Amino acid sequence: SPQAAAMAAKRSTDEMRDRVVLGEFGVRNVHTTDFPGNYPGYEDAWDQRRFEEAFRVDVIREEEGALEFDMVGIDAAIANAFRRILLAEVPTMAVEKVFVYNNTSIVQDEILAHRLGLIPIKADPRLFEYRNQGDEEGTEIDTLQFQLKIKCSRNPQAAKESSDPNELYFNHKVYSKHMTWVPLGNQTDLFPDADFRPVHDDILIALLRPGQEIDVLMHCVKGIGKDHAKFSPVATASYRLLPDITLLQPVEDEAAEKLQKCFSPGVIEIENIKGKKVARVANARLDTFSREVFRHEGLKNLVRLARVRNHYIFSVESTGILPPDVLVSEAIKILMGKCQRFLNELDSVPME
């Protein structure tokens, strides 16, 4: 009947608008849909009120250094903007200049400097300014100074037959905990309760033997991941679309158990209904979409794999310099700043 046909057409259009469908040999409906006139009968022009009603953020899991949250109702371009800003544009402090006064270890100066640069420094970048280009000398508002001075020596009390370096030598392992903050100018007054140090104490920098020593001074400056990866505040920042798994018809007994094995643990549950084992989707979110189900001739037409187009699951893992929730809010501020700059440009350019 025409009515049923119209319903079916609406359903398939809904699917195209709201789902990215995973087939056996490819992905359907990947294009962006948020522009008017894309689908007949849908008013897809952007509307602030409608956006505000549909948009939400749910924090799923918050641990020390890791955050998982859902952002629902945005377009891929916005999701990707947040990801890229987190990776490359949220500033941090990192070692930029290393002054080597003495280095008789077997680690070459430039390798040592590179290793020191990659150590995350626990210092809130919001307290500092960017250093001006061409400034050789750092000042208290834009530079943190650290010293690393350590010398290895023999342990006279060590047993004669011992071959364990930990027993034979003192200071033979140089760790990030040996870096000490040297206040510049009036920094002791500026940051009375500051505890500037490496995020982790146990990062191994070099190995020494008796008589070898390292004596360096480091300048940390504020920078962004775009300029060098050492300034990136996140270990990983990624997002994925929410999985959506639909069983197209009942799957029972042996097929149900086979189906359960095709998905990540916890995705498919088997219930006992009237003596029959029946499969149901318990938690699609846990699935990684290995598409294993498509390898089984008897199962592949019983399931529809899709992802919800506007539901992004973000996971942000911080390097420990700032907590991940702060990083996300900083990223949002940076994006707001970019938008504001763009609007100001539009206002200031005289129209032809």
PDB file of N, CA and C in Angstrom, residues 73-159:
ATOM      1  N   GLY A  73      24.850  15.100  19.564  1.00  0.00           N
ATOM      2  CA  GLY A  73      24.171  16.178  18.854  1.00  0.00           C
ATOM      3  C   GLY A  73      25.099  17.122  18.135  1.00  0.00           C
ATOM      4  N   ILE A  74      26.358  16.703  17.902  1.00  0.00           N
ATOM      5  CA  ILE A  74      27.284  17.569  17.158  1.00  0.00           C
ATOM      6  C   ILE A  74      27.662  16.897  15.842  1.00  0.00           C
ATOM      7  N   ASP A  75      28.324  17.675  14.988  1.00  0.00           N
ATOM      8  CA  ASP A  75      28.780  17.173  13.705  1.00  0.00           C
ATOM      9  C   ASP A  75      30.233  16.696  13.839  1.00  0.00           C
ATOM     10  N   ALA A  76      30.640  15.831  12.917  1.00  0.00           N
ATOM     11  CA  ALA A  76      32.003  15.284  12.960  1.00  0.00           C
ATOM     12  C   ALA A  76      33.058  16.392  12.956  1.00  0.00           C
ATOM     13  N   ALA A  77      32.797  17.479  12.246  1.00  0.00           N
ATOM     14  CA  ALA A  77      33.794  18.556  12.147  1.00  0.00           C
ATOM     15  C   ALA A  77      34.071  19.159  13.525  1.00  0.00           C
ATOM     16  N   ILE A  78      33.013  19.298  14.332  1.00  0.00           N
ATOM     17  CA  ILE A  78      33.187  19.875  15.670  1.00  0.00           C
ATOM     18  C   ILE A  78      33.930  18.895  16.568  1.00  0.00           C
ATOM     19  N   ALA A  79      33.532  17.618  16.495  1.00  0.00           N
ATOM     20  CA  ALA A  79      34.198  16.596  17.306  1.00  0.00           C
ATOM     21  C   ALA A  79      35.691  16.576  16.981  1.00  0.00           C
ATOM     22  N   ASN A  80      35.993  16.642  15.688  1.00  0.00           N
ATOM     23  CA  ASN A  80      37.393  16.582  15.272  1.00  0.00           C
ATOM     24  C   ASN A  80      38.146  17.842  15.687  1.00  0.00           C
ATOM     25  N   ALA A  81      37.449  18.969  15.703  1.00  0.00           N
ATOM     26  CA  ALA A  81      38.100  20.216  16.143  1.00  0.00           C
ATOM     27  C   ALA A  81      38.546  20.083  17.595  1.00  0.00           C
ATOM     28  N   PHE A  82      37.668  19.518  18.445  1.00  0.00           N
ATOM     29  CA  PHE A  82      38.055  19.338  19.850  1.00  0.00           C
ATOM     30  C   PHE A  82      39.259  18.406  19.968  1.00  0.00           C
ATOM     31  N   ARG A  83      39.220  17.311  19.204  1.00  0.00           N
ATOM     32  CA  ARG A  83      40.322  16.352  19.283  1.00  0.00           C
ATOM     33  C   ARG A  83      41.646  17.014  18.883  1.00  0.00           C
ATOM     34  N   ARG A  84      41.600  17.765  17.772  1.00  0.00           N
ATOM     35  CA  ARG A  84      42.850  18.350  17.279  1.00  0.00           C
ATOM     36  C   ARG A  84      43.352  19.470  18.183  1.00  0.00           C
ATOM     37  N   ILE A  85      42.421  20.202  18.794  1.00  0.00           N
ATOM     38  CA  ILE A  85      42.861  21.263  19.716  1.00  0.00           C
ATOM     39  C   ILE A  85      43.508  20.626  20.951  1.00  0.00           C
ATOM     40  N   LEU A  86      42.920  19.530  21.445  1.00  0.00           N
ATOM     41  CA  LEU A  86      43.513  18.842  22.598  1.00  0.00           C
ATOM     42  C   LEU A  86      44.925  18.360  22.274  1.00  0.00           C
ATOM     43  N   LEU A  87      45.110  17.832  21.063  1.00  0.00           N
ATOM     44  CA  LEU A  87      46.425  17.301  20.713  1.00  0.00           C
ATOM     45  C   LEU A  87      47.438  18.412  20.478  1.00  0.00           C
ATOM     46  N   ALA A  88      47.018  19.484  19.825  1.00  0.00           N
ATOM     47  CA  ALA A  88      48.022  20.397  19.280  1.00  0.00           C
ATOM     48  C   ALA A  88      47.935  21.835  19.744  1.00  0.00           C
ATOM     49  N   GLU A  89      46.879  22.222  20.462  1.00  0.00           N
ATOM     50  CA  GLU A  89      46.776  23.658  20.748  1.00  0.00           C
ATOM     51  C   GLU A  89      46.530  24.027  22.201  1.00  0.00           C
ATOM     52  N   VAL A  90      46.401  23.034  23.075  1.00  0.00           N
ATOM     53  CA  VAL A  90      46.318  23.376  24.502  1.00  0.00           C
ATOM     54  C   VAL A  90      47.757  23.453  25.014  1.00  0.00           C
ATOM     55  N   PRO A  91      48.169  24.602  25.569  1.00  0.00           N
ATOM     56  CA  PRO A  91      49.587  24.784  25.906  1.00  0.00           C
ATOM     57  C   PRO A  91      50.018  24.046  27.179  1.00  0.00           C
ATOM     58  N   THR A  92      51.307  23.741  27.261  1.00  0.00           N
ATOM     59  CA  THR A  92      51.894  23.211  28.494  1.00  0.00           C
ATOM     60  C   THR A  92      53.310  23.790  28.615  1.00  0.00           C
ATOM     61  N   MET A  93      53.953  23.465  29.727  1.00  0.00           N
ATOM     62  CA  MET A  93      55.348  23.860  29.924  1.00  0.00           C
ATOM     63  C   MET A  93      56.240  22.650  29.655  1.00  0.00           C
ATOM     64  N   ALA A  94      57.329  22.849  28.914  1.00  0.00           N
ATOM     65  CA  ALA A  94      58.280  21.753  28.690  1.00  0.00           C
ATOM     66  C   ALA A  94      59.686  22.321  28.528  1.00  0.00           C
ATOM     67  N   VAL A  95      60.683  21.471  28.745  1.00  0.00           N
ATOM     68  CA  VAL A  95      62.082  21.904  28.660  1.00  0.00           C
ATOM     69  C   VAL A  95      62.403  22.287  27.216  1.00  0.00           C
ATOM     70  N   GLU A  96      62.862  23.505  27.020  1.00  0.00           N
ATOM     71  CA  GLU A  96      63.148  24.005  25.679  1.00  0.00           C
ATOM     72  C   GLU A  96      64.653  24.194  25.474  1.00  0.00           C
ATOM     73  N   LYS A  97      65.336  24.696  26.509  1.00  0.00           N
ATOM     74  CA  LYS A  97      66.778  24.916  26.388  1.00  0.00           C
ATOM     75  C   LYS A  97      67.500  24.134  27.484  1.00  0.00           C
ATOM     76  N   VAL A  98      68.573  23.469  27.099  1.00  0.00           N
ATOM     77  CA  VAL A  98      69.372  22.727  28.081  1.00  0.00           C
ATOM     78  C   VAL A  98      70.794  23.268  28.015  1.00  0.00           C
ATOM     79  N   PHE A  99      71.269  23.801  29.127  1.00  0.00           N
ATOM     80  CA  PHE A  99      72.642  24.332  29.188  1.00  0.00           C
ATOM     81  C   PHE A  99      73.507  23.251  29.828  1.00  0.00           C
ATOM     82  N   VAL A 100      74.402  22.663  29.030  1.00  0.00           N
ATOM     83  CA  VAL A 100      75.205  21.544  29.532  1.00  0.00           C
ATOM     84  C   VAL A 100      76.531  22.091  30.067  1.00  0.00           C
ATOM     85  N   TYR A 101      76.707  22.030  31.384  1.00  0.00           N
ATOM     86  CA  TYR A 101      77.971  22.477  31.982  1.00  0.00           C
ATOM     87  C   TYR A 101      78.959  21.326  32.031  1.00  0.00           C
ATOM     88  N   ASN A 102      78.430  20.125  32.240  1.00  0.00           N
ATOM     89  CA  ASN A 102      79.310  18.962  32.267  1.00  0.00           C
ATOM     90  C   ASN A 102      78.468  17.729  31.974  1.00  0.00           C
ATOM     91  N   ASN A 103      78.936  16.903  31.055  1.00  0.00           N
ATOM     92  CA  ASN A 103      78.237  15.651  30.793  1.00  0.00           C
ATOM     93  C   ASN A 103      79.268  14.623  30.364  1.00  0.00           C
ATOM     94  N   THR A 104      79.702  13.798  31.329  1.00  0.00           N
ATOM     95  CA  THR A 104      80.704  12.770  30.990  1.00  0.00           C
ATOM     96  C   THR A 104      80.045  11.397  30.907  1.00  0.00           C
ATOM     97  N   SER A 105      78.686  11.371  30.889  1.00  0.00           N
ATOM     98  CA  SER A 105      77.988  10.088  30.724  1.00  0.00           C
ATOM     99  C   SER A 105      78.100   9.663  29.265  1.00  0.00           C
ATOM    100  N   ILE A 106      77.644   8.427  28.966  1.00  0.00           N
ATOM    101  CA  ILE A 106      77.755   7.995  27.567  1.00  0.00           C
ATOM    102  C   ILE A 106      76.572   8.475  26.731  1.00  0.00           C
ATOM    103  N   VAL A 107      75.638   9.181  27.373  1.00  0.00           N
ATOM    104  CA  VAL A 107      74.517   9.755  26.608  1.00  0.00           C
ATOM    105  C   VAL A 107      74.970  11.092  26.021  1.00  0.00           C
ATOM    106  N   GLN A 108      74.914  11.199  24.686  1.00  0.00           N
ATOM    107  CA  GLN A 108      75.377  12.444  24.061  1.00  0.00           C
ATOM    108  C   GLN A 108      74.500  13.622  24.481  1.00  0.00           C
ATOM    109  N   ASP A 109      75.085  14.811  24.416  1.00  0.00           N
ATOM    110  CA  ASP A 109      74.395  16.026  24.880  1.00  0.00           C
ATOM    111  C   ASP A 109      73.025  16.197  24.225  1.00  0.00           C
ATOM    112  N   GLU A 110      72.971  16.030  22.880  1.00  0.00           N
ATOM    113  CA  GLU A 110      71.696  16.321  22.202  1.00  0.00           C
ATOM    114  C   GLU A 110      70.644  15.259  22.506  1.00  0.00           C
ATOM    115  N   ILE A 111      71.096  14.009  22.731  1.00  0.00           N
ATOM    116  CA  ILE A 111      70.150  12.948  23.111  1.00  0.00           C
ATOM    117  C   ILE A 111      69.613  13.241  24.514  1.00  0.00           C
ATOM    118  N   LEU A 112      70.516  13.665  25.377  1.00  0.00           N
ATOM    119  CA  LEU A 112      70.129  13.997  26.750  1.00  0.00           C
ATOM    120  C   LEU A 112      69.110  15.144  26.748  1.00  0.00           C
ATOM    121  N   ALA A 113      69.399  16.164  25.930  1.00  0.00           N
ATOM    122  CA  ALA A 113      68.498  17.323  25.851  1.00  0.00           C
ATOM    123  C   ALA A 113      67.121  16.880  25.337  1.00  0.00           C
ATOM    124  N   HIS A 114      67.130  15.996  24.337  1.00  0.00           N
ATOM    125  CA  HIS A 114      65.866  15.510  23.776  1.00  0.00           C
ATOM    126  C   HIS A 114      65.070  14.746  24.829  1.00  0.00           C
ATOM    127  N   ARG A 115      65.770  13.896  25.600  1.00  0.00           N
ATOM    128  CA  ARG A 115      65.079  13.116  26.640  1.00  0.00           C
ATOM    129  C   ARG A 115      64.493  14.028  27.711  1.00  0.00           C
ATOM    130  N   LEU A 116      65.251  15.058  28.077  1.00  0.00           N
ATOM    131  CA  LEU A 116      64.762  15.988  29.107  1.00  0.00           C
ATOM    132  C   LEU A 116      63.534  16.746  28.602  1.00  0.00           C
ATOM    133  N   GLY A 117      63.541  17.071  27.303  1.00  0.00           N
ATOM    134  CA  GLY A 117      62.415  17.810  26.725  1.00  0.00           C
ATOM    135  C   GLY A 117      61.112  17.040  26.824  1.00  0.00           C
ATOM    136  N   LEU A 118      61.202  15.692  26.745  1.00  0.00           N
ATOM    137  CA  LEU A 118      59.983  14.881  26.713  1.00  0.00           C
ATOM    138  C   LEU A 118      59.415  14.583  28.101  1.00  0.00           C
ATOM    139  N   ILE A 119      60.109  15.011  29.152  1.00  0.00           N
ATOM    140  CA  ILE A 119      59.598  14.742  30.505  1.00  0.00           C
ATOM    141  C   ILE A 119      58.467  15.725  30.820  1.00  0.00           C
ATOM    142  N   PRO A 120      57.262  15.227  31.132  1.00  0.00           N
ATOM    143  CA  PRO A 120      56.168  16.171  31.450  1.00  0.00           C
ATOM    144  C   PRO A 120      56.434  16.893  32.777  1.00  0.00           C
ATOM    145  N   ILE A 121      56.272  18.204  32.750  1.00  0.00           N
ATOM    146  CA  ILE A 121      56.562  19.041  33.914  1.00  0.00           C
ATOM    147  C   ILE A 121      55.255  19.449  34.587  1.00  0.00           C
ATOM    148  N   LYS A 122      55.148  19.195  35.880  1.00  0.00           N
ATOM    149  CA  LYS A 122      53.924  19.533  36.620  1.00  0.00           C
ATOM    150  C   LYS A 122      53.951  21.021  36.937  1.00  0.00           C
ATOM    151  N   ALA A 123      53.448  21.817  36.025  1.00  0.00           N
ATOM    152  CA  ALA A 123      53.396  23.269  36.225  1.00  0.00           C
ATOM    153  C   ALA A 123      52.199  23.765  35.444  1.00  0.00           C
ATOM    154  N   ASP A 124      51.339  24.522  36.095  1.00  0.00           N
ATOM    155  CA  ASP A 124      50.135  24.990  35.406  1.00  0.00           C
ATOM    156  C   ASP A 124      50.511  26.035  34.356  1.00  0.00           C
ATOM    157  N   PRO A 125      50.303  25.714  33.073  1.00  0.00           N
ATOM    158  CA  PRO A 125      50.730  26.652  32.018  1.00  0.00           C
ATOM    159  C   PRO A 125      49.964  27.969  32.061  1.00  0.00           C
ATOM    160  N   ARG A 126      48.795  27.974  32.748  1.00  0.00           N
ATOM    161  CA  ARG A 126      47.994  29.204  32.779  1.00  0.00           C
ATOM    162  C   ARG A 126      48.643  30.286  33.645  1.00  0.00           C
ATOM    163  N   LEU A 127      49.651  29.884  34.418  1.00  0.00           N
ATOM    164  CA  LEU A 127      50.335  30.869  35.272  1.00  0.00           C
ATOM    165  C   LEU A 127      51.446  31.610  34.524  1.00  0.00           C
ATOM    166  N   PHE A 128      51.751  31.167  33.308  1.00  0.00           N
ATOM    167  CA  PHE A 128      52.913  31.711  32.597  1.00  0.00           C
ATOM    168  C   PHE A 128      52.520  32.346  31.272  1.00  0.00           C
ATOM    169  N   GLU A 129      53.417  33.207  30.791  1.00  0.00           N
ATOM    170  CA  GLU A 129      53.240  33.819  29.476  1.00  0.00           C
ATOM    171  C   GLU A 129      54.068  33.028  28.462  1.00  0.00           C
ATOM    172  N   TYR A 130      53.783  33.245  27.164  1.00  0.00           N
ATOM    173  CA  TYR A 130      54.666  32.693  26.133  1.00  0.00           C
ATOM    174  C   TYR A 130      55.929  33.528  26.098  1.00  0.00           C
ATOM    175  N   ARG A 131      57.070  32.870  25.837  1.00  0.00           N
ATOM    176  CA  ARG A 131      58.307  33.647  25.743  1.00  0.00           C
ATOM    177  C   ARG A 131      58.356  34.360  24.383  1.00  0.00           C
ATOM    178  N   ASN A 132      58.790  35.599  24.387  1.00  0.00           N
ATOM    179  CA  ASN A 132      58.875  36.355  23.137  1.00  0.00           C
ATOM    180  C   ASN A 132      59.947  35.778  22.232  1.00  0.00           C
ATOM    181  N   GLN A 133      59.682  35.851  20.924  1.00  0.00           N
ATOM    182  CA  GLN A 133      60.652  35.312  19.978  1.00  0.00           C
ATOM    183  C   GLN A 133      61.942  36.125  20.054  1.00  0.00           C
ATOM    184  N   GLY A 134      63.047  35.425  20.000  1.00  0.00           N
ATOM    185  CA  GLY A 134      64.327  36.123  20.013  1.00  0.00           C
ATOM    186  C   GLY A 134      64.834  36.449  21.401  1.00  0.00           C
ATOM    187  N   ASP A 135      64.036  36.189  22.443  1.00  0.00           N
ATOM    188  CA  ASP A 135      64.516  36.406  23.817  1.00  0.00           C
ATOM    189  C   ASP A 135      65.459  35.279  24.198  1.00  0.00           C
ATOM    190  N   GLU A 136      66.720  35.627  24.452  1.00  0.00           N
ATOM    191  CA  GLU A 136      67.675  34.598  24.879  1.00  0.00           C
ATOM    192  C   GLU A 136      67.464  34.304  26.359  1.00  0.00           C
ATOM    193  N   GLU A 137      67.310  35.369  27.124  1.00  0.00           N
ATOM    194  CA  GLU A 137      67.168  35.218  28.575  1.00  0.00           C
ATOM    195  C   GLU A 137      65.704  35.033  28.940  1.00  0.00           C
ATOM    196  N   GLY A 138      65.436  34.095  29.818  1.00  0.00           N
ATOM    197  CA  GLY A 138      64.063  33.934  30.287  1.00  0.00           C
ATOM    198  C   GLY A 138      63.817  34.821  31.491  1.00  0.00           C
ATOM    199  N   THR A 139      62.570  35.202  31.720  1.00  0.00           N
ATOM    200  CA  THR A 139      62.237  35.973  32.918  1.00  0.00           C
ATOM    201  C   THR A 139      61.287  35.158  33.781  1.00  0.00           C
ATOM    202  N   GLU A 140      60.976  35.683  34.960  1.00  0.00           N
ATOM    203  CA  GLU A 140      60.164  34.902  35.901  1.00  0.00           C
ATOM    204  C   GLU A 140      58.734  34.660  35.417  1.00  0.00           C
ATOM    205  N   ILE A 141      58.268  35.480  34.432  1.00  0.00           N
ATOM    206  CA  ILE A 141      56.878  35.276  33.991  1.00  0.00           C
ATOM    207  C   ILE A 141      56.764  34.260  32.862  1.00  0.00           C
ATOM    208  N   ASP A 142      57.896  33.908  32.222  1.00  0.00           N
ATOM    209  CA  ASP A 142      57.765  32.998  31.081  1.00  0.00           C
ATOM    210  C   ASP A 142      58.679  31.774  31.141  1.00  0.00           C
ATOM    211  N   THR A 143      59.457  31.626  32.196  1.00  0.00           N
ATOM    212  CA  THR A 143      60.432  30.526  32.220  1.00  0.00           C
ATOM    213  C   THR A 143      60.467  29.845  33.585  1.00  0.00           C
ATOM    214  N   LEU A 144      60.633  28.546  33.559  1.00  0.00           N
ATOM    215  CA  LEU A 144      60.902  27.788  34.790  1.00  0.00           C
ATOM    216  C   LEU A 144      62.291  27.188  34.638  1.00  0.00           C
ATOM    217  N   GLN A 145      63.068  27.265  35.691  1.00  0.00           N
ATOM    218  CA  GLN A 145      64.432  26.754  35.589  1.00  0.00           C
ATOM    219  C   GLN A 145      64.589  25.516  36.463  1.00  0.00           C
ATOM    220  N   PHE A 146      65.202  24.481  35.908  1.00  0.00           N
ATOM    221  CA  PHE A 146      65.477  23.265  36.682  1.00  0.00           C
ATOM    222  C   PHE A 146      66.958  22.943  36.592  1.00  0.00           C
ATOM    223  N   GLN A 147      67.467  22.336  37.657  1.00  0.00           N
ATOM    224  CA  GLN A 147      68.858  21.912  37.647  1.00  0.00           C
ATOM    225  C   GLN A 147      68.919  20.401  37.825  1.00  0.00           C
ATOM    226  N   LEU A 148      69.871  19.800  37.113  1.00  0.00           N
ATOM    227  CA  LEU A 148      70.116  18.371  37.295  1.00  0.00           C
ATOM    228  C   LEU A 148      71.615  18.224  37.488  1.00  0.00           C
ATOM    229  N   LYS A 149      72.027  17.915  38.733  1.00  0.00           N
ATOM    230  CA  LYS A 149      73.463  17.810  39.005  1.00  0.00           C
ATOM    231  C   LYS A 149      73.663  16.536  39.794  1.00  0.00           C
ATOM    232  N   ILE A 150      74.374  15.585  39.201  1.00  0.00           N
ATOM    233  CA  ILE A 150      74.491  14.282  39.854  1.00  0.00           C
ATOM    234  C   ILE A 150      75.793  13.622  39.426  1.00  0.00           C
ATOM    235  N   LYS A 151      76.435  12.942  40.385  1.00  0.00           N
ATOM    236  CA  LYS A 151      77.705  12.276  40.081  1.00  0.00           C
ATOM    237  C   LYS A 151      77.654  10.867  40.649  1.00  0.00           C
ATOM    238  N   CYS A 152      78.160   9.915  39.866  1.00  0.00           N
ATOM    239  CA  CYS A 152      78.136   8.525  40.310  1.00  0.00           C
ATOM    240  C   CYS A 152      79.444   8.187  41.024  1.00  0.00           C
ATOM    241  N   SER A 153      79.329   7.374  42.084  1.00  0.00           N
ATOM    242  CA  SER A 153      80.552   6.956  42.802  1.00  0.00           C
ATOM    243  C   SER A 153      80.404   5.504  43.256  1.00  0.00           C
ATOM    244  N   ARG A 154      81.546   4.905  43.646  1.00  0.00           N
ATOM    245  CA  ARG A 154      81.505   3.524  44.129  1.00  0.00           C
ATOM    246  C   ARG A 154      80.990   3.470  45.551  1.00  0.00           C
ATOM    247  N   ASN A 155      80.377   2.347  45.897  1.00  0.00           N
ATOM    248  CA  ASN A 155      79.946   2.132  47.276  1.00  0.00           C
ATOM    249  C   ASN A 155      81.031   1.326  47.994  1.00  0.00           C
ATOM    250  N   PRO A 156      81.768   1.969  48.926  1.00  0.00           N
ATOM    251  CA  PRO A 156      82.881   1.259  49.589  1.00  0.00           C
ATOM    252  C   PRO A 156      82.404   0.080  50.442  1.00  0.00           C
ATOM    253  N   GLN A 157      81.124   0.119  50.843  1.00  0.00           N
ATOM    254  CA  GLN A 157      80.596  -0.954  51.696  1.00  0.00           C
ATOM    255  C   GLN A 157      80.111  -2.176  50.902  1.00  0.00           C
ATOM    256  N   ALA A 158      80.202  -2.117  49.569  1.00  0.00           N
ATOM    257  CA  ALA A 158      79.640  -3.200  48.752  1.00  0.00           C
ATOM    258  C   ALA A 158      80.415  -4.495  48.974  1.00  0.00           C
ATOM    259  N   ALA A 159      79.703  -5.623  48.912  1.00  0.00           N
ATOM    260  CA  ALA A 159      80.357  -6.926  49.054  1.00  0.00           C
ATOM    261  C   ALA A 159      81.311  -7.140  47.875  1.00  0.00           C
TER     262      ALA A 159
END
